[in-house]
Structures are given as C-alpha cells and as structure tokens.
Amino acid sequence: MTSVGSVTALPVVDLRAPRGQLRDNLREAAHQVGFFYLTGHEVPAALAGRVLEVARRLFGLPQADKDAVAMVRSPHFRGYTRLGGELTRGAVDWREQIDIGPERPPIGGPGEPDYLWLQGPNQWPAALPELPGIIDEWDAALSGVARTLLRHWAASLGSPPDVFDSAFAGTPATLIKIIRYPARAASSQGVGAHRDAGVLTLLLAEPGSRGLQVRRGGRDHPDEGWIDVPPLDGAFIVNIGELLEVATGGFLRATEHRVNLQGPAAERISVPYFFNPRLDAQIPVLSLPGDLAAHAARSEDPADPIFSVYGRNAWKSRLRAHPDVAAAHGYSAGSLA
C-alpha cells in the first residue's frame, strides 16, 4: 500500500496486485483506517464520465422538473431531495440529491416487516430518459467490483471467499445517490458525520473537488480531528459500512465521515454506490483466526444500535434522515420490526 502525499494518509489499494498482497492490503486498510483509494478496478473511465455528465444535467433541470420526482411522493424513499431536505443526527444537510435503487415491484404491506417498504420502483425525471440506462450500466460495473472486494476480504480473514454470497443472492438492496453539494450554503454541513449503514461504499467524486473528510483515529480516538480526502484520478474512494464491521466483530472498521462546505470551494458532484445485501438478509459473523481476533473490538452506542439484518439497519437510517417521507406515508419512528 502507498499513501497519497502528506495530505490524507489514506492507503491506495491496487486491485491488480498479486492475490496474497492484495488481500493483505485490503485487510490492513479496512482494519486500520476503514477508508482507502481503489485503483485497478477496470471500470471504464468513459462510463464514469457519462455518470458525472448526466448528473450535471440532472441538477441543471428546472426546479419543477426535479420536484416532480420528490422523494416525499415515494413510500420507498426513492427520488429527489431538495437542498436542506435531509437530516444527519437531527441537523440539516446542505445538498440536493436523487436516490435510486434496484427497479423492482413493491413488497411492503400489512403484516410484513416495515423495512420491506424500501423495495419498490424508482422515480425518474422525464427530461432525462437516458438516466435509467446509464444507472443500470453503473450498477452492473460497480456490483462486480464490490463482490470481488468482499470475496478477497473474506479470504483475507480466514473464511471461504463465498461466505457472503448467500446474503447478496437474488435481490441485493443496492443504493445509488447522485448528489450536488453547493459552493455556498446556510451552514458548513454538506452531510453530517455518520457511518454508512450497509456493507461497503464505492464513491465516485468529481475530479478536483473537495469537502469529504474522514475521522482521524476512528471511534476509539474521536478527538484526533479530520483528514481531507480529495479525489484521486481514476480511483474510487472505498469505505466500510456498519454491517461489515458487525460481520468481523469490529476487526474491519466503519469510520465516521462527513462533507464540510467550509472555506473556499466549488460546487461538487458526488456519486456514492452503497453495496448492500437483501433487505431480509442477516449478515454472517466470521470466525477470525486467533491473531486477528485479538485485534477485533466493537464499541456500540446503545442509543444507536446496529442491526445484523440489513433492512432493519437501513430502515432506522431512512426514518431519521427523511422524517418528512416517514410522516407522509405513516411510518413510525419507533417502527424497526
């Protein structure tokens, strides 16, 4: 592994490295930091360029066109959110975005776990008929990268490479956000400090942009401040979600991160891809070799439990982030069945 200058101290992992070296690098990056740059992934640069280009056109649409697919209209938490329309830990996030998931029929209903409402159709802006096709290509490409990473992580921790496969079989609940952070906002909180609720995240950040920060020292040393994470040409920024921390008993670390709009900055486009298992899947907990298990530890906040069933974890996050959507569709903040 290498680091990117003195600016970030984040490791760089090359997916083309020899298998043994790759697995060692992935294990150490996710254990020590929880964030790293991924190169050698073979996702075409042209496809990434198309994603960023259509994102620019999306946010350039008239406000009425974007509001026509507002998330509040969707019982599945899909669609567009205006600037200031989302919360992190009760504080307003200053970004606009569209949330897109797998295009599937609804499965929520009476007598079913509430989190099943997270499956359903997307809302697509009528003025961008090409957007669904581009997103399908992006999902297929990044799903392949994410599955490869999971298999290498499993093997690096002494488990069969396919140990996570069953949790992702059939209907994985991936999520794509297309986000615009403004150059100026009512506060510096582009998105507040948080950890991702799923398994892993692959982030495409606009070249030359700034604002993403990672908690230095992680949860164990939360007062060590923040480090900036600028984009690296041709690389994804990868981070671990809460469920992969659960699966490894805390050996792999879900690290807090945020987007800070303070200081001179330009408008920023960001496209995170959240690789998550089926809504009803319970993530397996790995048996680590003794030398690794000795360094595994979790410190969970009783006020913010992490559920091993992905849907419950995601439902908790959605209710907190979008209380307007929850209210519009009669979802209770205490409903985590």
Short mmCIF file of the C-alpha atoms (twelve columns), coordinates in Angstrom:
data_MODEL
# 
_entry.id   MODEL 
# 
loop_
_atom_site.group_PDB 
_atom_site.id 
_atom_site.type_symbol 
_atom_site.label_atom_id 
_atom_site.label_alt_id 
_atom_site.label_comp_id 
_atom_site.label_asym_id 
_atom_site.label_seq_id 
_atom_site.Cartn_x 
_atom_site.Cartn_y 
_atom_site.Cartn_z 
_atom_site.pdbx_PDB_model_num 
ATOM 1   C CA . MET A 1   0.000   0.000   0.000   1 
ATOM 2   C CA . THR A 2   1.013   3.588   -0.546  1 
ATOM 3   C CA . SER A 3   -0.365  6.868   0.692   1 
ATOM 4   C CA . VAL A 4   -1.272  9.930   -1.316  1 
ATOM 5   C CA . GLY A 5   1.271   12.515  -0.262  1 
ATOM 6   C CA . SER A 6   1.040   14.127  3.160   1 
ATOM 7   C CA . VAL A 7   -2.486  15.402  2.591   1 
ATOM 8   C CA . THR A 8   -4.589  12.404  3.573   1 
ATOM 9   C CA . ALA A 9   -2.613  9.404   4.829   1 
ATOM 10  C CA . LEU A 10  -5.228  7.176   3.187   1 
ATOM 11  C CA . PRO A 11  -3.869  3.973   1.656   1 
ATOM 12  C CA . VAL A 12  -4.086  3.150   -2.043  1 
ATOM 13  C CA . VAL A 13  -5.011  -0.437  -2.923  1 
ATOM 14  C CA . ASP A 14  -4.482  -1.721  -6.469  1 
ATOM 15  C CA . LEU A 15  -6.954  -4.448  -7.411  1 
ATOM 16  C CA . ARG A 16  -4.399  -5.781  -9.935  1 
ATOM 17  C CA . ALA A 17  -1.847  -6.630  -7.236  1 
ATOM 18  C CA . PRO A 18  -0.881  -10.302 -6.706  1 
ATOM 19  C CA . ARG A 19  -3.611  -12.099 -4.763  1 
ATOM 20  C CA . GLY A 20  -1.738  -12.509 -1.483  1 
ATOM 21  C CA . GLN A 21  -0.529  -8.920  -1.456  1 
ATOM 22  C CA . LEU A 22  -3.962  -7.630  -2.452  1 
ATOM 23  C CA . ARG A 23  -5.674  -9.465  0.385   1 
ATOM 24  C CA . ASP A 24  -3.135  -8.260  2.934   1 
ATOM 25  C CA . ASN A 25  -3.558  -4.691  1.703   1 
ATOM 26  C CA . LEU A 26  -7.359  -4.814  1.786   1 
ATOM 27  C CA . ARG A 27  -7.393  -6.322  5.278   1 
ATOM 28  C CA . GLU A 28  -4.994  -3.746  6.704   1 
ATOM 29  C CA . ALA A 29  -6.624  -0.749  5.007   1 
ATOM 30  C CA . ALA A 30  -10.073 -1.697  6.275   1 
ATOM 31  C CA . HIS A 31  -8.778  -2.559  9.745   1 
ATOM 32  C CA . GLN A 32  -6.512  0.434   10.325  1 
ATOM 33  C CA . VAL A 33  -8.459  3.196   8.563   1 
ATOM 34  C CA . GLY A 34  -11.758 1.955   7.151   1 
ATOM 35  C CA . PHE A 35  -11.194 4.122   4.049   1 
ATOM 36  C CA . PHE A 36  -8.892  3.763   1.056   1 
ATOM 37  C CA . TYR A 37  -8.457  4.584   -2.633  1 
ATOM 38  C CA . LEU A 38  -9.071  1.692   -5.034  1 
ATOM 39  C CA . THR A 39  -7.246  1.580   -8.366  1 
ATOM 40  C CA . GLY A 40  -7.019  -1.177  -10.969 1 
ATOM 41  C CA . HIS A 41  -10.780 -1.788  -10.842 1 
ATOM 42  C CA . GLU A 42  -11.244 -1.759  -14.661 1 
ATOM 43  C CA . VAL A 43  -14.439 0.319   -14.565 1 
ATOM 44  C CA . PRO A 44  -14.196 2.329   -17.815 1 
ATOM 45  C CA . ALA A 45  -13.310 5.989   -17.355 1 
ATOM 46  C CA . ALA A 46  -15.764 6.778   -20.147 1 
ATOM 47  C CA . LEU A 47  -18.620 5.284   -18.124 1 
ATOM 48  C CA . ALA A 48  -17.635 7.306   -15.057 1 
ATOM 49  C CA . GLY A 49  -17.567 10.393  -17.263 1 
ATOM 50  C CA . ARG A 50  -21.075 9.676   -18.523 1 
ATOM 51  C CA . VAL A 51  -22.337 9.309   -14.959 1 
ATOM 52  C CA . LEU A 52  -20.891 12.682  -13.943 1 
ATOM 53  C CA . GLU A 53  -22.158 14.329  -17.142 1 
ATOM 54  C CA . VAL A 54  -25.742 13.130  -16.677 1 
ATOM 55  C CA . ALA A 55  -25.550 14.194  -13.024 1 
ATOM 56  C CA . ARG A 56  -24.712 17.731  -14.115 1 
ATOM 57  C CA . ARG A 57  -27.689 17.749  -16.466 1 
ATOM 58  C CA . LEU A 58  -29.934 16.369  -13.729 1 
ATOM 59  C CA . PHE A 59  -29.159 19.201  -11.356 1 
ATOM 60  C CA . GLY A 60  -29.437 21.722  -14.189 1 
ATOM 61  C CA . LEU A 61  -33.097 20.839  -14.748 1 
ATOM 62  C CA . PRO A 62  -35.766 23.359  -13.749 1 
ATOM 63  C CA . GLN A 63  -36.699 23.010  -10.080 1 
ATOM 64  C CA . ALA A 64  -40.237 21.993  -11.027 1 
ATOM 65  C CA . ASP A 65  -38.905 19.026  -13.021 1 
ATOM 66  C CA . LYS A 66  -36.873 17.841  -10.056 1 
ATOM 67  C CA . ASP A 67  -39.709 18.371  -7.586  1 
ATOM 68  C CA . ALA A 68  -41.977 16.256  -9.812  1 
ATOM 69  C CA . VAL A 69  -39.985 13.220  -8.611  1 
ATOM 70  C CA . ALA A 70  -39.610 14.355  -4.981  1 
ATOM 71  C CA . MET A 71  -38.834 11.580  -2.511  1 
ATOM 72  C CA . VAL A 72  -41.785 12.553  -0.351  1 
ATOM 73  C CA . ARG A 73  -44.023 11.104  -3.076  1 
ATOM 74  C CA . SER A 74  -42.412 7.662   -2.736  1 
ATOM 75  C CA . PRO A 75  -43.234 5.160   0.048   1 
ATOM 76  C CA . HIS A 76  -39.906 3.508   -0.867  1 
ATOM 77  C CA . PHE A 77  -37.652 6.515   -0.130  1 
ATOM 78  C CA . ARG A 78  -36.770 6.918   -3.805  1 
ATOM 79  C CA . GLY A 79  -36.462 10.176  -5.684  1 
ATOM 80  C CA . TYR A 80  -35.243 13.747  -5.385  1 
ATOM 81  C CA . THR A 81  -34.458 15.712  -2.208  1 
ATOM 82  C CA . ARG A 82  -34.034 19.488  -2.253  1 
ATOM 83  C CA . LEU A 83  -31.204 21.390  -0.590  1 
ATOM 84  C CA . GLY A 84  -31.757 21.203  3.153   1 
ATOM 85  C CA . GLY A 85  -34.249 18.336  2.841   1 
ATOM 86  C CA . GLU A 86  -32.257 15.642  4.670   1 
ATOM 87  C CA . LEU A 87  -31.018 15.336  8.249   1 
ATOM 88  C CA . THR A 88  -27.977 13.730  9.843   1 
ATOM 89  C CA . ARG A 89  -28.205 13.355  13.620  1 
ATOM 90  C CA . GLY A 90  -31.009 15.898  13.614  1 
ATOM 91  C CA . ALA A 91  -29.055 18.633  11.789  1 
ATOM 92  C CA . VAL A 92  -29.774 19.823  8.245   1 
ATOM 93  C CA . ASP A 93  -27.592 18.570  5.371   1 
ATOM 94  C CA . TRP A 94  -26.977 21.110  2.611   1 
ATOM 95  C CA . ARG A 95  -27.045 19.052  -0.562  1 
ATOM 96  C CA . GLU A 96  -29.547 18.084  -3.227  1 
ATOM 97  C CA . GLN A 97  -29.728 14.522  -4.462  1 
ATOM 98  C CA . ILE A 98  -31.670 11.725  -6.070  1 
ATOM 99  C CA . ASP A 99  -31.854 8.261   -4.511  1 
ATOM 100 C CA . ILE A 100 -32.055 5.289   -6.883  1 
ATOM 101 C CA . GLY A 101 -32.355 1.598   -6.043  1 
ATOM 102 C CA . PRO A 102 -32.986 -1.614  -7.963  1 
ATOM 103 C CA . GLU A 103 -36.101 -1.300  -10.117 1 
ATOM 104 C CA . ARG A 104 -38.415 -3.875  -8.518  1 
ATOM 105 C CA . PRO A 105 -42.098 -4.225  -7.560  1 
ATOM 106 C CA . PRO A 106 -43.153 -3.212  -4.028  1 
ATOM 107 C CA . ILE A 107 -43.214 -5.963  -1.394  1 
ATOM 108 C CA . GLY A 108 -44.190 -3.994  1.726   1 
ATOM 109 C CA . GLY A 109 -47.616 -4.303  3.254   1 
ATOM 110 C CA . PRO A 110 -49.697 -5.221  6.312   1 
ATOM 111 C CA . GLY A 111 -48.162 -7.957  8.418   1 
ATOM 112 C CA . GLU A 112 -44.753 -7.619  6.728   1 
ATOM 113 C CA . PRO A 113 -41.644 -6.074  8.320   1 
ATOM 114 C CA . ASP A 114 -41.752 -2.333  7.697   1 
ATOM 115 C CA . TYR A 115 -38.290 -2.338  6.148   1 
ATOM 116 C CA . LEU A 116 -39.665 -4.202  3.113   1 
ATOM 117 C CA . TRP A 117 -41.125 -0.857  2.012   1 
ATOM 118 C CA . LEU A 118 -37.582 0.036   0.977   1 
ATOM 119 C CA . GLN A 119 -38.074 -2.107  -2.149  1 
ATOM 120 C CA . GLY A 120 -40.085 -0.563  -4.961  1 
ATOM 121 C CA . PRO A 121 -39.930 1.430   -8.188  1 
ATOM 122 C CA . ASN A 122 -37.748 4.483   -8.728  1 
ATOM 123 C CA . GLN A 123 -38.849 7.940   -9.783  1 
ATOM 124 C CA . TRP A 124 -37.101 9.115   -12.962 1 
ATOM 125 C CA . PRO A 125 -37.038 12.714  -14.269 1 
ATOM 126 C CA . ALA A 126 -38.982 12.761  -17.543 1 
ATOM 127 C CA . ALA A 127 -36.456 15.135  -19.118 1 
ATOM 128 C CA . LEU A 128 -33.607 12.586  -18.767 1 
ATOM 129 C CA . PRO A 129 -34.845 9.385   -20.455 1 
ATOM 130 C CA . GLU A 130 -31.254 8.113   -20.728 1 
ATOM 131 C CA . LEU A 131 -30.688 8.171   -16.932 1 
ATOM 132 C CA . PRO A 132 -32.087 4.667   -16.161 1 
ATOM 133 C CA . GLY A 133 -29.831 3.046   -18.765 1 
ATOM 134 C CA . ILE A 134 -26.702 4.788   -17.502 1 
ATOM 135 C CA . ILE A 135 -27.542 3.822   -13.923 1 
ATOM 136 C CA . ASP A 136 -28.055 0.183   -14.952 1 
ATOM 137 C CA . GLU A 137 -24.572 0.144   -16.504 1 
ATOM 138 C CA . TRP A 138 -23.081 1.760   -13.421 1 
ATOM 139 C CA . ASP A 139 -24.794 -0.696  -11.089 1 
ATOM 140 C CA . ALA A 140 -23.564 -3.704  -13.081 1 
ATOM 141 C CA . ALA A 141 -19.980 -2.431  -13.184 1 
ATOM 142 C CA . LEU A 142 -19.734 -1.497  -9.502  1 
ATOM 143 C CA . SER A 143 -21.563 -4.589  -8.292  1 
ATOM 144 C CA . GLY A 144 -18.792 -6.656  -9.873  1 
ATOM 145 C CA . VAL A 145 -16.092 -4.625  -8.123  1 
ATOM 146 C CA . ALA A 146 -17.884 -4.828  -4.766  1 
ATOM 147 C CA . ARG A 147 -18.369 -8.603  -4.977  1 
ATOM 148 C CA . THR A 148 -14.688 -9.028  -5.802  1 
ATOM 149 C CA . LEU A 149 -13.689 -6.950  -2.774  1 
ATOM 150 C CA . LEU A 150 -15.957 -8.947  -0.452  1 
ATOM 151 C CA . ARG A 151 -14.514 -12.254 -1.630  1 
ATOM 152 C CA . HIS A 152 -10.961 -11.049 -1.070  1 
ATOM 153 C CA . TRP A 153 -11.814 -9.657  2.366   1 
ATOM 154 C CA . ALA A 154 -13.441 -12.932 3.409   1 
ATOM 155 C CA . ALA A 155 -10.383 -14.936 2.324   1 
ATOM 156 C CA . SER A 156 -8.023  -12.466 3.995   1 
ATOM 157 C CA . LEU A 157 -9.845  -13.099 7.286   1 
ATOM 158 C CA . GLY A 158 -9.616  -16.882 7.102   1 
ATOM 159 C CA . SER A 159 -13.109 -17.584 5.719   1 
ATOM 160 C CA . PRO A 160 -14.252 -19.114 2.416   1 
ATOM 161 C CA . PRO A 161 -14.328 -16.438 -0.317  1 
ATOM 162 C CA . ASP A 162 -18.044 -17.089 -0.911  1 
ATOM 163 C CA . VAL A 163 -19.111 -16.709 2.738   1 
ATOM 164 C CA . PHE A 164 -21.095 -13.522 1.982   1 
ATOM 165 C CA . ASP A 165 -22.617 -14.722 -1.304  1 
ATOM 166 C CA . SER A 166 -25.899 -16.021 0.131   1 
ATOM 167 C CA . ALA A 167 -26.674 -12.655 1.776   1 
ATOM 168 C CA . PHE A 168 -26.465 -10.982 -1.630  1 
ATOM 169 C CA . ALA A 169 -28.266 -13.702 -3.600  1 
ATOM 170 C CA . GLY A 170 -31.405 -12.789 -5.516  1 
ATOM 171 C CA . THR A 171 -32.310 -9.218  -4.633  1 
ATOM 172 C CA . PRO A 172 -29.425 -7.237  -3.117  1 
ATOM 173 C CA . ALA A 173 -30.628 -3.842  -1.892  1 
ATOM 174 C CA . THR A 174 -28.011 -1.650  -3.533  1 
ATOM 175 C CA . LEU A 175 -28.497 2.111   -3.433  1 
ATOM 176 C CA . ILE A 176 -27.081 4.849   -5.641  1 
ATOM 177 C CA . LYS A 177 -27.180 8.509   -4.700  1 
ATOM 178 C CA . ILE A 178 -26.380 11.277  -7.162  1 
ATOM 179 C CA . ILE A 179 -25.505 14.340  -5.084  1 
ATOM 180 C CA . ARG A 180 -24.713 18.001  -5.651  1 
ATOM 181 C CA . TYR A 181 -23.054 19.995  -2.899  1 
ATOM 182 C CA . PRO A 182 -23.316 23.770  -3.414  1 
ATOM 183 C CA . ALA A 183 -20.334 26.095  -3.224  1 
ATOM 184 C CA . ARG A 184 -22.136 28.064  -0.520  1 
ATOM 185 C CA . ALA A 185 -24.839 27.046  1.935   1 
ATOM 186 C CA . ALA A 186 -26.536 28.114  5.155   1 
ATOM 187 C CA . SER A 187 -24.033 26.072  7.184   1 
ATOM 188 C CA . SER A 188 -20.848 24.115  6.626   1 
ATOM 189 C CA . GLN A 189 -22.678 20.768  6.921   1 
ATOM 190 C CA . GLY A 190 -22.857 19.263  3.462   1 
ATOM 191 C CA . VAL A 191 -23.619 15.987  5.197   1 
ATOM 192 C CA . GLY A 192 -23.015 15.474  8.887   1 
ATOM 193 C CA . ALA A 193 -20.677 12.970  10.498  1 
ATOM 194 C CA . HIS A 194 -22.006 9.442   10.065  1 
ATOM 195 C CA . ARG A 195 -21.150 5.831   9.324   1 
ATOM 196 C CA . ASP A 196 -22.765 4.005   6.408   1 
ATOM 197 C CA . ALA A 197 -25.485 1.514   7.342   1 
ATOM 198 C CA . GLY A 198 -24.640 -1.199  4.811   1 
ATOM 199 C CA . VAL A 199 -21.646 -3.328  3.845   1 
ATOM 200 C CA . LEU A 200 -19.372 -1.188  1.694   1 
ATOM 201 C CA . THR A 201 -19.434 2.009   -0.344  1 
ATOM 202 C CA . LEU A 202 -17.714 2.875   -3.626  1 
ATOM 203 C CA . LEU A 203 -17.581 6.634   -4.154  1 
ATOM 204 C CA . LEU A 204 -17.105 8.445   -7.449  1 
ATOM 205 C CA . ALA A 205 -16.111 12.026  -6.642  1 
ATOM 206 C CA . GLU A 206 -15.789 14.752  -9.245  1 
ATOM 207 C CA . PRO A 207 -12.126 15.376  -10.125 1 
ATOM 208 C CA . GLY A 208 -10.694 18.457  -8.409  1 
ATOM 209 C CA . SER A 209 -13.477 18.651  -5.836  1 
ATOM 210 C CA . ARG A 210 -13.054 18.930  -2.096  1 
ATOM 211 C CA . GLY A 211 -15.061 18.620  1.111   1 
ATOM 212 C CA . LEU A 212 -15.023 14.916  2.024   1 
ATOM 213 C CA . GLN A 213 -13.376 14.326  5.395   1 
ATOM 214 C CA . VAL A 214 -12.689 11.172  7.403   1 
ATOM 215 C CA . ARG A 215 -12.427 10.977  11.180  1 
ATOM 216 C CA . ARG A 216 -8.781  10.594  12.121  1 
ATOM 217 C CA . GLY A 217 -8.250  7.789   14.615  1 
ATOM 218 C CA . GLY A 218 -11.789 6.374   14.215  1 
ATOM 219 C CA . ARG A 219 -14.222 5.807   17.085  1 
ATOM 220 C CA . ASP A 220 -11.522 4.817   19.555  1 
ATOM 221 C CA . HIS A 221 -9.835  8.228   19.344  1 
ATOM 222 C CA . PRO A 222 -12.599 10.579  18.159  1 
ATOM 223 C CA . ASP A 223 -10.853 13.775  19.206  1 
ATOM 224 C CA . GLU A 224 -7.980  13.452  16.760  1 
ATOM 225 C CA . GLY A 225 -9.780  15.608  14.187  1 
ATOM 226 C CA . TRP A 226 -10.475 15.129  10.490  1 
ATOM 227 C CA . ILE A 227 -8.413  14.443  7.394   1 
ATOM 228 C CA . ASP A 228 -9.314  15.664  3.909   1 
ATOM 229 C CA . VAL A 229 -9.959  13.056  1.228   1 
ATOM 230 C CA . PRO A 230 -9.574  14.644  -2.214  1 
ATOM 231 C CA . PRO A 231 -10.371 12.581  -5.320  1 
ATOM 232 C CA . LEU A 232 -7.570  10.571  -6.887  1 
ATOM 233 C CA . ASP A 233 -7.710  10.334  -10.687 1 
ATOM 234 C CA . GLY A 234 -9.114  7.003   -11.819 1 
ATOM 235 C CA . ALA A 235 -9.710  5.723   -8.282  1 
ATOM 236 C CA . PHE A 236 -12.790 5.022   -6.220  1 
ATOM 237 C CA . ILE A 237 -12.882 6.044   -2.586  1 
ATOM 238 C CA . VAL A 238 -13.953 2.932   -0.666  1 
ATOM 239 C CA . ASN A 239 -15.222 2.695   2.885   1 
ATOM 240 C CA . ILE A 240 -16.566 0.002   5.170   1 
ATOM 241 C CA . GLY A 241 -20.186 0.042   6.362   1 
ATOM 242 C CA . GLU A 242 -21.587 -0.937  9.745   1 
ATOM 243 C CA . LEU A 243 -22.596 -4.439  8.620   1 
ATOM 244 C CA . LEU A 244 -19.065 -5.405  7.593   1 
ATOM 245 C CA . GLU A 245 -17.890 -4.222  10.983  1 
ATOM 246 C CA . VAL A 246 -20.570 -6.443  12.574  1 
ATOM 247 C CA . ALA A 247 -19.537 -9.382  10.364  1 
ATOM 248 C CA . THR A 248 -15.930 -9.123  11.508  1 
ATOM 249 C CA . GLY A 249 -16.548 -8.434  15.189  1 
ATOM 250 C CA . GLY A 250 -15.106 -4.964  14.750  1 
ATOM 251 C CA . PHE A 251 -11.871 -6.032  13.075  1 
ATOM 252 C CA . LEU A 252 -12.844 -4.127  9.932   1 
ATOM 253 C CA . ARG A 253 -13.876 -0.621  10.877  1 
ATOM 254 C CA . ALA A 254 -16.759 1.571   9.789   1 
ATOM 255 C CA . THR A 255 -15.266 5.047   10.109  1 
ATOM 256 C CA . GLU A 256 -17.153 8.308   10.542  1 
ATOM 257 C CA . HIS A 257 -17.027 10.712  7.621   1 
ATOM 258 C CA . ARG A 258 -18.668 13.960  6.545   1 
ATOM 259 C CA . VAL A 259 -18.699 16.615  3.848   1 
ATOM 260 C CA . ASN A 260 -17.552 20.002  5.066   1 
ATOM 261 C CA . LEU A 261 -18.506 23.035  2.960   1 
ATOM 262 C CA . GLN A 262 -16.414 25.483  4.976   1 
ATOM 263 C CA . GLY A 263 -13.779 27.554  3.232   1 
ATOM 264 C CA . PRO A 264 -13.319 28.356  -0.453  1 
ATOM 265 C CA . ALA A 265 -14.904 25.618  -2.519  1 
ATOM 266 C CA . ALA A 266 -16.625 24.973  -5.802  1 
ATOM 267 C CA . GLU A 267 -19.851 23.128  -6.399  1 
ATOM 268 C CA . ARG A 268 -19.256 19.372  -6.073  1 
ATOM 269 C CA . ILE A 269 -20.829 16.295  -7.665  1 
ATOM 270 C CA . SER A 270 -20.577 13.000  -5.788  1 
ATOM 271 C CA . VAL A 271 -21.999 9.567   -6.647  1 
ATOM 272 C CA . PRO A 272 -21.789 7.012   -3.824  1 
ATOM 273 C CA . TYR A 273 -22.687 3.393   -4.574  1 
ATOM 274 C CA . PHE A 274 -23.843 1.503   -1.485  1 
ATOM 275 C CA . PHE A 275 -23.435 -2.265  -1.854  1 
ATOM 276 C CA . ASN A 276 -25.946 -3.894  0.451   1 
ATOM 277 C CA . PRO A 277 -27.389 -7.409  0.842   1 
ATOM 278 C CA . ARG A 278 -31.053 -8.396  0.599   1 
ATOM 279 C CA . LEU A 279 -33.306 -6.472  2.938   1 
ATOM 280 C CA . ASP A 280 -34.087 -9.641  4.918   1 
ATOM 281 C CA . ALA A 281 -30.529 -10.982 4.936   1 
ATOM 282 C CA . GLN A 282 -28.663 -11.434 8.185   1 
ATOM 283 C CA . ILE A 283 -25.001 -10.831 7.610   1 
ATOM 284 C CA . PRO A 284 -22.851 -13.794 8.703   1 
ATOM 285 C CA . VAL A 285 -20.405 -13.269 11.554  1 
ATOM 286 C CA . LEU A 286 -16.978 -14.624 10.681  1 
ATOM 287 C CA . SER A 287 -14.783 -16.733 12.945  1 
ATOM 288 C CA . LEU A 288 -11.447 -14.945 12.803  1 
ATOM 289 C CA . PRO A 289 -8.070  -16.612 13.297  1 
ATOM 290 C CA . GLY A 290 -6.717  -16.029 16.796  1 
ATOM 291 C CA . ASP A 291 -4.107  -13.457 15.802  1 
ATOM 292 C CA . LEU A 292 -6.772  -11.338 14.089  1 
ATOM 293 C CA . ALA A 293 -9.498  -11.907 16.689  1 
ATOM 294 C CA . ALA A 294 -7.194  -10.407 19.322  1 
ATOM 295 C CA . HIS A 295 -7.460  -7.093  17.485  1 
ATOM 296 C CA . ALA A 296 -11.236 -7.157  16.901  1 
ATOM 297 C CA . ALA A 297 -13.388 -4.925  19.078  1 
ATOM 298 C CA . ARG A 298 -16.715 -3.179  18.693  1 
ATOM 299 C CA . SER A 299 -17.964 -0.240  20.744  1 
ATOM 300 C CA . GLU A 300 -21.676 0.110   20.083  1 
ATOM 301 C CA . ASP A 301 -23.801 3.037   21.226  1 
ATOM 302 C CA . PRO A 302 -26.967 1.678   22.947  1 
ATOM 303 C CA . ALA A 303 -28.857 4.704   21.659  1 
ATOM 304 C CA . ASP A 304 -27.890 3.825   18.091  1 
ATOM 305 C CA . PRO A 305 -27.991 0.033   17.746  1 
ATOM 306 C CA . ILE A 306 -26.585 -1.724  14.694  1 
ATOM 307 C CA . PHE A 307 -28.894 -4.473  13.459  1 
ATOM 308 C CA . SER A 308 -27.455 -7.546  11.764  1 
ATOM 309 C CA . VAL A 309 -30.476 -7.756  9.429   1 
ATOM 310 C CA . TYR A 310 -29.688 -5.177  6.786   1 
ATOM 311 C CA . GLY A 311 -33.268 -3.972  6.279   1 
ATOM 312 C CA . ARG A 312 -33.623 -3.027  9.933   1 
ATOM 313 C CA . ASN A 313 -30.408 -1.033  9.832   1 
ATOM 314 C CA . ALA A 314 -31.414 0.743   6.623   1 
ATOM 315 C CA . TRP A 315 -34.937 1.477   7.894   1 
ATOM 316 C CA . LYS A 316 -33.531 3.107   11.036  1 
ATOM 317 C CA . SER A 317 -31.331 5.365   8.918   1 
ATOM 318 C CA . ARG A 318 -34.077 6.309   6.464   1 
ATOM 319 C CA . LEU A 319 -36.591 7.254   9.143   1 
ATOM 320 C CA . ARG A 320 -34.064 9.532   10.805  1 
ATOM 321 C CA . ALA A 321 -32.767 11.121  7.606   1 
ATOM 322 C CA . HIS A 322 -36.151 11.735  5.953   1 
ATOM 323 C CA . PRO A 323 -38.808 12.376  8.623   1 
ATOM 324 C CA . ASP A 324 -40.983 14.142  6.019   1 
ATOM 325 C CA . VAL A 325 -41.176 10.961  3.937   1 
ATOM 326 C CA . ALA A 326 -41.924 8.897   7.037   1 
ATOM 327 C CA . ALA A 327 -44.721 11.272  8.041   1 
ATOM 328 C CA . ALA A 328 -46.204 11.387  4.535   1 
ATOM 329 C CA . HIS A 329 -46.567 7.595   4.458   1 
ATOM 330 C CA . GLY A 330 -47.475 6.960   8.090   1 
ATOM 331 C CA . TYR A 331 -44.222 5.339   9.160   1 
ATOM 332 C CA . SER A 332 -43.447 5.433   12.868  1 
ATOM 333 C CA . ALA A 333 -40.014 6.493   14.079  1 
ATOM 334 C CA . GLY A 334 -40.146 3.604   16.525  1 
ATOM 335 C CA . SER A 335 -41.001 1.057   13.863  1 
ATOM 336 C CA . LEU A 336 -37.968 -1.167  13.440  1 
ATOM 337 C CA . ALA A 337 -39.701 -4.541  13.060  1 
# 
